[in-house]
Amino acid sequence: MLQPELKQSNIMFPPISECNLSTINHRSIAADLDGTLLRGSFSFPYYVLMAIEAGSLLRGLILSLSIPIITIIFIFISEDLAGKLIIFITFTGIRINDIEFVSRAILPRFYAANVRQDSFEVFDSCERKVIVTANPVVMVDVFVKECLGGVKVIGTEIDVDPVTKRATGFVKEPGFLIGEWKKIAVEKEFGDDLPDIGIGDRESDYDFMSICKESYLVPRDHSASVLSPDRLKKQPIFYDDYLDQPPHPMLTYLWLPFRFVLSLFPAYFNLSIVEGIVKCTYTRRWSWL
């Protein structure tokens, strides 16, 4: 297997504000997602949403409680290992049909409420739009293609058991897509005709940005202007009992422990009611004898 060369990049890219849409070549672009096209660079809440909606509240709570361990691994050991651990806890044992349903029916609305206006305008100005992300492809593919107008997502591929149709929790080769792996994936996708524009927001994007004809850095700005939803290629439809304007995924993440505790009360009362009905029915039945 081809091993990427790990290195520190000192390449400096101009900010995306210096990108002149009237002069750039509009044929192709390779763009990161979190922190680049999305205003937030913290993707963990989206994994929690996936864990809850495709799995259970308990799975979401376990994933939330694991964040200190994941953070330590990310800082002191390996970003690759931290990403694989998040994917393992989120997806292992879940049916692929459930994962695809959440990715189509729930996640797009949360993503759509967090699209950066400045980077989207550059992305939308190009003809061939490709996303290069560490996120699992199955999580973002529908949103990217239907709402952002992207033609392809290059990302982490989760492994699915062909017999049970459930996620194993592991990822396919080459693994968690960061750093040099992004560069290799872009070269494989575009061949000799490399992207005209590359945009990213962090050092793990520098490798693929460095091979693009023009590259721009998206500065982290939590107050950056958000794209109006009516400018998306397609308005995401929300299902079930979600509000028309969903809360930020971070709020859903913070509310999770309370939601888990509160969910126990209806279950307790429902079981008590059922138990009472059964006892009453049983007593009345035998009272006629």
Tab-separated table of C-alpha atoms in Angstrom:
chain	number	residue	atom	x	y	z
A	1	MET	CA	0.000	0.000	0.000
A	2	LEU	CA	1.217	3.462	-0.874
A	3	GLN	CA	2.306	5.345	2.242
A	4	PRO	CA	2.036	9.130	2.302
A	5	GLU	CA	4.979	11.229	3.352
A	6	LEU	CA	4.095	13.104	6.535
A	7	LYS	CA	5.511	16.580	6.675
A	8	GLN	CA	4.953	20.065	8.036
A	9	SER	CA	3.900	22.490	5.361
A	10	ASN	CA	5.056	26.108	5.491
A	11	ILE	CA	3.139	27.104	2.377
A	12	MET	CA	1.108	30.249	2.848
A	13	PHE	CA	-2.033	30.817	0.799
A	14	PRO	CA	-3.901	34.091	0.229
A	15	PRO	CA	-7.256	34.488	2.018
A	16	ILE	CA	-10.395	33.701	0.077
A	17	SER	CA	-11.349	37.383	0.204
A	18	GLU	CA	-8.622	37.999	-2.400
A	19	CYS	CA	-10.227	35.614	-4.881
A	20	ASN	CA	-11.456	37.665	-7.841
A	21	LEU	CA	-14.366	35.806	-9.419
A	22	SER	CA	-14.110	37.866	-12.595
A	23	THR	CA	-10.580	36.718	-13.390
A	24	ILE	CA	-10.270	33.133	-12.161
A	25	ASN	CA	-10.730	30.065	-14.320
A	26	HIS	CA	-14.153	28.654	-13.514
A	27	ARG	CA	-13.697	25.109	-14.739
A	28	SER	CA	-12.892	23.038	-11.639
A	29	ILE	CA	-12.511	23.336	-7.877
A	30	ALA	CA	-11.534	21.041	-4.991
A	31	ALA	CA	-12.815	22.218	-1.620
A	32	ASP	CA	-12.781	21.032	1.964
A	33	LEU	CA	-16.122	20.969	3.804
A	34	ASP	CA	-15.897	21.619	7.574
A	35	GLY	CA	-14.504	25.090	8.237
A	36	THR	CA	-14.352	25.830	4.518
A	37	LEU	CA	-17.777	25.590	2.930
A	38	LEU	CA	-19.350	25.175	6.360
A	39	ARG	CA	-18.787	27.942	8.885
A	40	GLY	CA	-18.119	25.554	11.733
A	41	SER	CA	-14.924	23.514	11.707
A	42	PHE	CA	-16.133	21.190	14.498
A	43	SER	CA	-17.895	18.205	12.900
A	44	PHE	CA	-18.432	16.234	16.128
A	45	PRO	CA	-22.077	17.368	16.658
A	46	TYR	CA	-23.036	15.961	13.250
A	47	TYR	CA	-21.640	12.586	14.269
A	48	VAL	CA	-23.695	12.784	17.473
A	49	LEU	CA	-26.827	13.487	15.429
A	50	MET	CA	-26.059	10.484	13.245
A	51	ALA	CA	-25.433	8.287	16.301
A	52	ILE	CA	-28.761	9.303	17.844
A	53	GLU	CA	-31.005	9.207	14.780
A	54	ALA	CA	-29.553	6.116	13.090
A	55	GLY	CA	-28.665	4.375	16.342
A	56	SER	CA	-30.050	5.412	19.715
A	57	LEU	CA	-29.860	8.014	22.446
A	58	LEU	CA	-27.554	5.684	24.371
A	59	ARG	CA	-25.115	5.516	21.444
A	60	GLY	CA	-25.166	9.297	21.172
A	61	LEU	CA	-24.508	9.644	24.886
A	62	ILE	CA	-21.590	7.198	24.750
A	63	LEU	CA	-20.103	9.137	21.824
A	64	SER	CA	-20.500	12.419	23.740
A	65	LEU	CA	-18.856	11.029	26.864
A	66	SER	CA	-15.933	9.779	24.795
A	67	ILE	CA	-14.941	13.251	23.618
A	68	PRO	CA	-12.214	13.766	26.301
A	69	ILE	CA	-10.493	10.546	25.222
A	70	ILE	CA	-10.874	11.428	21.542
A	71	THR	CA	-9.453	14.912	22.173
A	72	ILE	CA	-6.393	13.509	23.963
A	73	ILE	CA	-5.783	11.060	21.111
A	74	PHE	CA	-6.209	13.871	18.557
A	75	ILE	CA	-3.713	16.188	20.286
A	76	PHE	CA	-1.067	13.793	21.561
A	77	ILE	CA	-1.254	10.689	19.372
A	78	SER	CA	-2.894	10.910	15.959
A	79	GLU	CA	-5.683	12.771	14.170
A	80	ASP	CA	-6.136	9.668	12.037
A	81	LEU	CA	-6.737	7.428	15.069
A	82	ALA	CA	-9.101	9.966	16.659
A	83	GLY	CA	-11.164	10.122	13.465
A	84	LYS	CA	-11.350	6.340	13.213
A	85	LEU	CA	-12.510	6.098	16.838
A	86	ILE	CA	-15.338	8.597	16.235
A	87	ILE	CA	-16.451	6.636	13.172
A	88	PHE	CA	-16.285	3.324	15.054
A	89	ILE	CA	-18.491	4.530	17.918
A	90	THR	CA	-20.908	6.307	15.588
A	91	PHE	CA	-21.475	3.630	12.952
A	92	THR	CA	-20.590	0.174	14.217
A	93	GLY	CA	-23.538	-2.219	13.961
A	94	ILE	CA	-25.935	0.285	12.350
A	95	ARG	CA	-27.789	-0.734	9.189
A	96	ILE	CA	-26.603	1.095	6.101
A	97	ASN	CA	-30.236	1.866	5.184
A	98	ASP	CA	-30.656	3.763	8.462
A	99	ILE	CA	-27.416	5.675	7.889
A	100	GLU	CA	-28.505	6.650	4.384
A	101	PHE	CA	-31.941	7.741	5.625
A	102	VAL	CA	-30.482	10.073	8.267
A	103	SER	CA	-27.991	11.431	5.721
A	104	ARG	CA	-30.852	12.259	3.359
A	105	ALA	CA	-33.681	13.254	5.690
A	106	ILE	CA	-32.033	14.944	8.692
A	107	LEU	CA	-28.406	16.025	8.307
A	108	PRO	CA	-28.812	18.212	5.166
A	109	ARG	CA	-30.986	20.723	7.013
A	110	PHE	CA	-28.343	21.188	9.706
A	111	TYR	CA	-25.562	21.487	7.138
A	112	ALA	CA	-27.603	23.934	5.055
A	113	ALA	CA	-28.004	26.313	8.008
A	114	ASN	CA	-24.210	26.600	8.318
A	115	VAL	CA	-22.945	27.286	4.762
A	116	ARG	CA	-20.455	30.157	4.441
A	117	GLN	CA	-21.412	32.741	1.841
A	118	ASP	CA	-17.904	33.781	0.735
A	119	SER	CA	-16.552	30.280	0.098
A	120	PHE	CA	-19.807	29.076	-1.477
A	121	GLU	CA	-19.704	31.877	-4.059
A	122	VAL	CA	-16.250	30.731	-5.165
A	123	PHE	CA	-17.332	27.090	-5.140
A	124	ASP	CA	-20.526	27.796	-7.069
A	125	SER	CA	-18.717	29.786	-9.761
A	126	CYS	CA	-16.951	26.659	-11.037
A	127	GLU	CA	-18.307	24.010	-13.377
A	128	ARG	CA	-16.794	20.865	-11.890
A	129	LYS	CA	-17.202	21.018	-8.118
A	130	VAL	CA	-15.540	18.338	-5.956
A	131	ILE	CA	-15.530	18.120	-2.162
A	132	VAL	CA	-12.439	16.665	-0.426
A	133	THR	CA	-13.249	15.856	3.188
A	134	ALA	CA	-12.369	13.585	6.087
A	135	ASN	CA	-16.094	13.064	6.734
A	136	PRO	CA	-17.615	9.736	5.700
A	137	VAL	CA	-18.934	10.026	2.156
A	138	VAL	CA	-22.270	8.498	3.169
A	139	MET	CA	-22.865	11.351	5.652
A	140	VAL	CA	-22.384	14.290	3.283
A	141	ASP	CA	-22.939	12.947	-0.228
A	142	VAL	CA	-26.632	13.886	-0.495
A	143	PHE	CA	-26.105	17.360	0.934
A	144	VAL	CA	-23.131	18.118	-1.311
A	145	LYS	CA	-24.767	16.933	-4.539
A	146	GLU	CA	-28.328	18.134	-4.004
A	147	CYS	CA	-27.800	21.344	-2.015
A	148	LEU	CA	-24.323	22.569	-2.980
A	149	GLY	CA	-24.336	21.330	-6.570
A	150	GLY	CA	-21.162	19.274	-6.175
A	151	VAL	CA	-20.491	16.494	-8.656
A	152	LYS	CA	-18.514	14.228	-6.334
A	153	VAL	CA	-17.438	13.743	-2.723
A	154	ILE	CA	-13.951	12.415	-2.045
A	155	GLY	CA	-13.972	11.331	1.578
A	156	THR	CA	-13.623	8.542	4.092
A	157	GLU	CA	-15.420	5.336	3.083
A	158	ILE	CA	-16.960	3.302	5.892
A	159	ASP	CA	-16.886	-0.485	5.676
A	160	VAL	CA	-20.215	-2.354	5.433
A	161	ASP	CA	-20.704	-6.092	5.964
A	162	PRO	CA	-22.069	-7.463	2.655
A	163	VAL	CA	-24.181	-10.086	4.454
A	164	THR	CA	-25.787	-8.146	7.305
A	165	LYS	CA	-25.730	-4.762	5.513
A	166	ARG	CA	-24.490	-3.181	8.732
A	167	ALA	CA	-21.490	-0.914	9.230
A	168	THR	CA	-18.545	-2.722	10.775
A	169	GLY	CA	-17.219	0.471	12.375
A	170	PHE	CA	-14.009	0.340	10.349
A	171	VAL	CA	-13.002	2.371	7.304
A	172	LYS	CA	-11.857	1.235	3.889
A	173	GLU	CA	-8.401	1.904	2.519
A	174	PRO	CA	-6.678	4.315	2.495
A	175	GLY	CA	-8.358	5.123	5.819
A	176	PHE	CA	-9.294	8.456	7.375
A	177	LEU	CA	-8.826	10.992	4.590
A	178	ILE	CA	-6.518	13.758	5.832
A	179	GLY	CA	-3.241	15.387	4.823
A	180	GLU	CA	-1.309	13.649	2.076
A	181	TRP	CA	-4.173	11.224	1.465
A	182	LYS	CA	-6.286	14.144	0.275
A	183	LYS	CA	-3.585	15.095	-2.204
A	184	ILE	CA	-3.333	11.517	-3.501
A	185	ALA	CA	-7.120	11.306	-3.847
A	186	VAL	CA	-7.299	14.600	-5.777
A	187	GLU	CA	-4.513	13.504	-8.129
A	188	LYS	CA	-6.343	10.225	-8.737
A	189	GLU	CA	-9.647	11.970	-9.406
A	190	PHE	CA	-8.384	14.759	-11.670
A	191	GLY	CA	-5.395	13.082	-13.310
A	192	ASP	CA	-3.213	15.475	-15.291
A	193	ASP	CA	-5.919	18.153	-15.391
A	194	LEU	CA	-5.586	19.289	-11.774
A	195	PRO	CA	-8.180	21.626	-10.188
A	196	ASP	CA	-8.078	25.268	-11.168
A	197	ILE	CA	-8.937	26.290	-7.611
A	198	GLY	CA	-8.364	24.704	-4.208
A	199	ILE	CA	-9.834	26.019	-0.960
A	200	GLY	CA	-9.308	24.806	2.597
A	201	ASP	CA	-9.041	26.074	6.143
A	202	ARG	CA	-6.384	24.043	7.973
A	203	GLU	CA	-2.946	22.501	7.632
A	204	SER	CA	-4.323	19.078	6.736
A	205	ASP	CA	-5.719	20.715	3.573
A	206	TYR	CA	-2.416	22.239	2.469
A	207	ASP	CA	-1.247	19.122	0.643
A	208	PHE	CA	-4.097	19.018	-1.865
A	209	MET	CA	-4.264	22.830	-2.079
A	210	SER	CA	-0.595	22.965	-3.071
A	211	ILE	CA	-1.212	21.041	-6.320
A	212	CYS	CA	-4.133	23.216	-7.450
A	213	LYS	CA	-3.460	25.994	-9.944
A	214	GLU	CA	-4.780	28.615	-7.518
A	215	SER	CA	-5.444	28.097	-3.823
A	216	TYR	CA	-7.116	30.195	-1.149
A	217	LEU	CA	-7.301	29.829	2.612
A	218	VAL	CA	-10.645	30.233	4.352
A	219	PRO	CA	-9.963	31.924	7.718
A	220	ARG	CA	-11.846	30.637	10.736
A	221	ASP	CA	-14.600	33.094	11.534
A	222	HIS	CA	-17.607	31.983	13.557
A	223	SER	CA	-19.322	35.274	12.708
A	224	ALA	CA	-18.875	34.880	8.937
A	225	SER	CA	-21.952	35.520	6.819
A	226	VAL	CA	-24.145	32.468	6.308
A	227	LEU	CA	-25.633	31.748	2.910
A	228	SER	CA	-29.358	32.322	2.569
A	229	PRO	CA	-31.067	28.897	2.230
A	230	ASP	CA	-32.903	29.987	-0.923
A	231	ARG	CA	-29.566	30.233	-2.734
A	232	LEU	CA	-28.893	26.527	-2.369
A	233	LYS	CA	-29.468	24.294	-5.367
A	234	LYS	CA	-32.240	22.504	-3.503
A	235	GLN	CA	-34.067	23.223	-0.273
A	236	PRO	CA	-33.542	20.316	2.143
A	237	ILE	CA	-36.798	18.818	3.417
A	238	PHE	CA	-37.100	18.110	7.123
A	239	TYR	CA	-38.943	15.023	8.242
A	240	ASP	CA	-40.586	13.789	11.429
A	241	ASP	CA	-40.922	16.223	14.335
A	242	TYR	CA	-38.048	18.601	13.536
A	243	LEU	CA	-38.635	22.327	13.357
A	244	ASP	CA	-38.566	24.241	10.085
A	245	GLN	CA	-35.492	26.089	11.351
A	246	PRO	CA	-33.386	23.460	13.128
A	247	PRO	CA	-31.209	24.437	16.082
A	248	HIS	CA	-27.454	24.485	15.670
A	249	PRO	CA	-26.094	20.930	15.982
A	250	MET	CA	-24.003	22.073	18.938
A	251	LEU	CA	-27.201	22.847	20.865
A	252	THR	CA	-28.507	19.385	20.061
A	253	TYR	CA	-25.220	17.961	21.312
A	254	LEU	CA	-25.369	19.926	24.583
A	255	TRP	CA	-29.013	18.972	25.119
A	256	LEU	CA	-28.276	15.256	24.667
A	257	PRO	CA	-27.661	14.259	28.341
A	258	PHE	CA	-30.917	15.916	29.407
A	259	ARG	CA	-32.792	14.369	26.491
A	260	PHE	CA	-31.468	10.946	27.465
A	261	VAL	CA	-32.580	11.316	31.100
A	262	LEU	CA	-35.994	12.697	30.158
A	263	SER	CA	-36.552	9.849	27.706
A	264	LEU	CA	-36.533	7.409	30.623
A	265	PHE	CA	-39.630	8.956	32.213
A	266	PRO	CA	-42.103	8.302	29.352
A	267	ALA	CA	-40.776	4.765	29.086
A	268	TYR	CA	-41.312	4.219	32.812
A	269	PHE	CA	-44.842	5.646	32.822
A	270	ASN	CA	-45.809	3.800	29.639
A	271	LEU	CA	-44.616	0.524	31.125
A	272	SER	CA	-46.531	1.268	34.328
A	273	ILE	CA	-49.719	1.951	32.385
A	274	VAL	CA	-49.354	-1.227	30.328
A	275	GLU	CA	-48.661	-3.223	33.471
A	276	GLY	CA	-51.778	-1.784	35.090
A	277	ILE	CA	-53.944	-2.618	32.087
A	278	VAL	CA	-52.657	-6.186	32.008
A	279	LYS	CA	-53.275	-6.676	35.738
A	280	CYS	CA	-56.770	-5.185	35.469
A	281	THR	CA	-57.660	-7.376	32.503
A	282	TYR	CA	-56.273	-10.458	34.225
A	283	THR	CA	-58.239	-9.737	37.429
A	284	ARG	CA	-61.533	-9.118	35.609
A	285	ARG	CA	-61.114	-12.257	33.508
A	286	TRP	CA	-60.742	-14.549	36.521
A	287	SER	CA	-63.375	-12.768	38.625
A	288	TRP	CA	-66.122	-14.341	36.502
A	289	LEU	CA	-65.143	-17.838	37.606
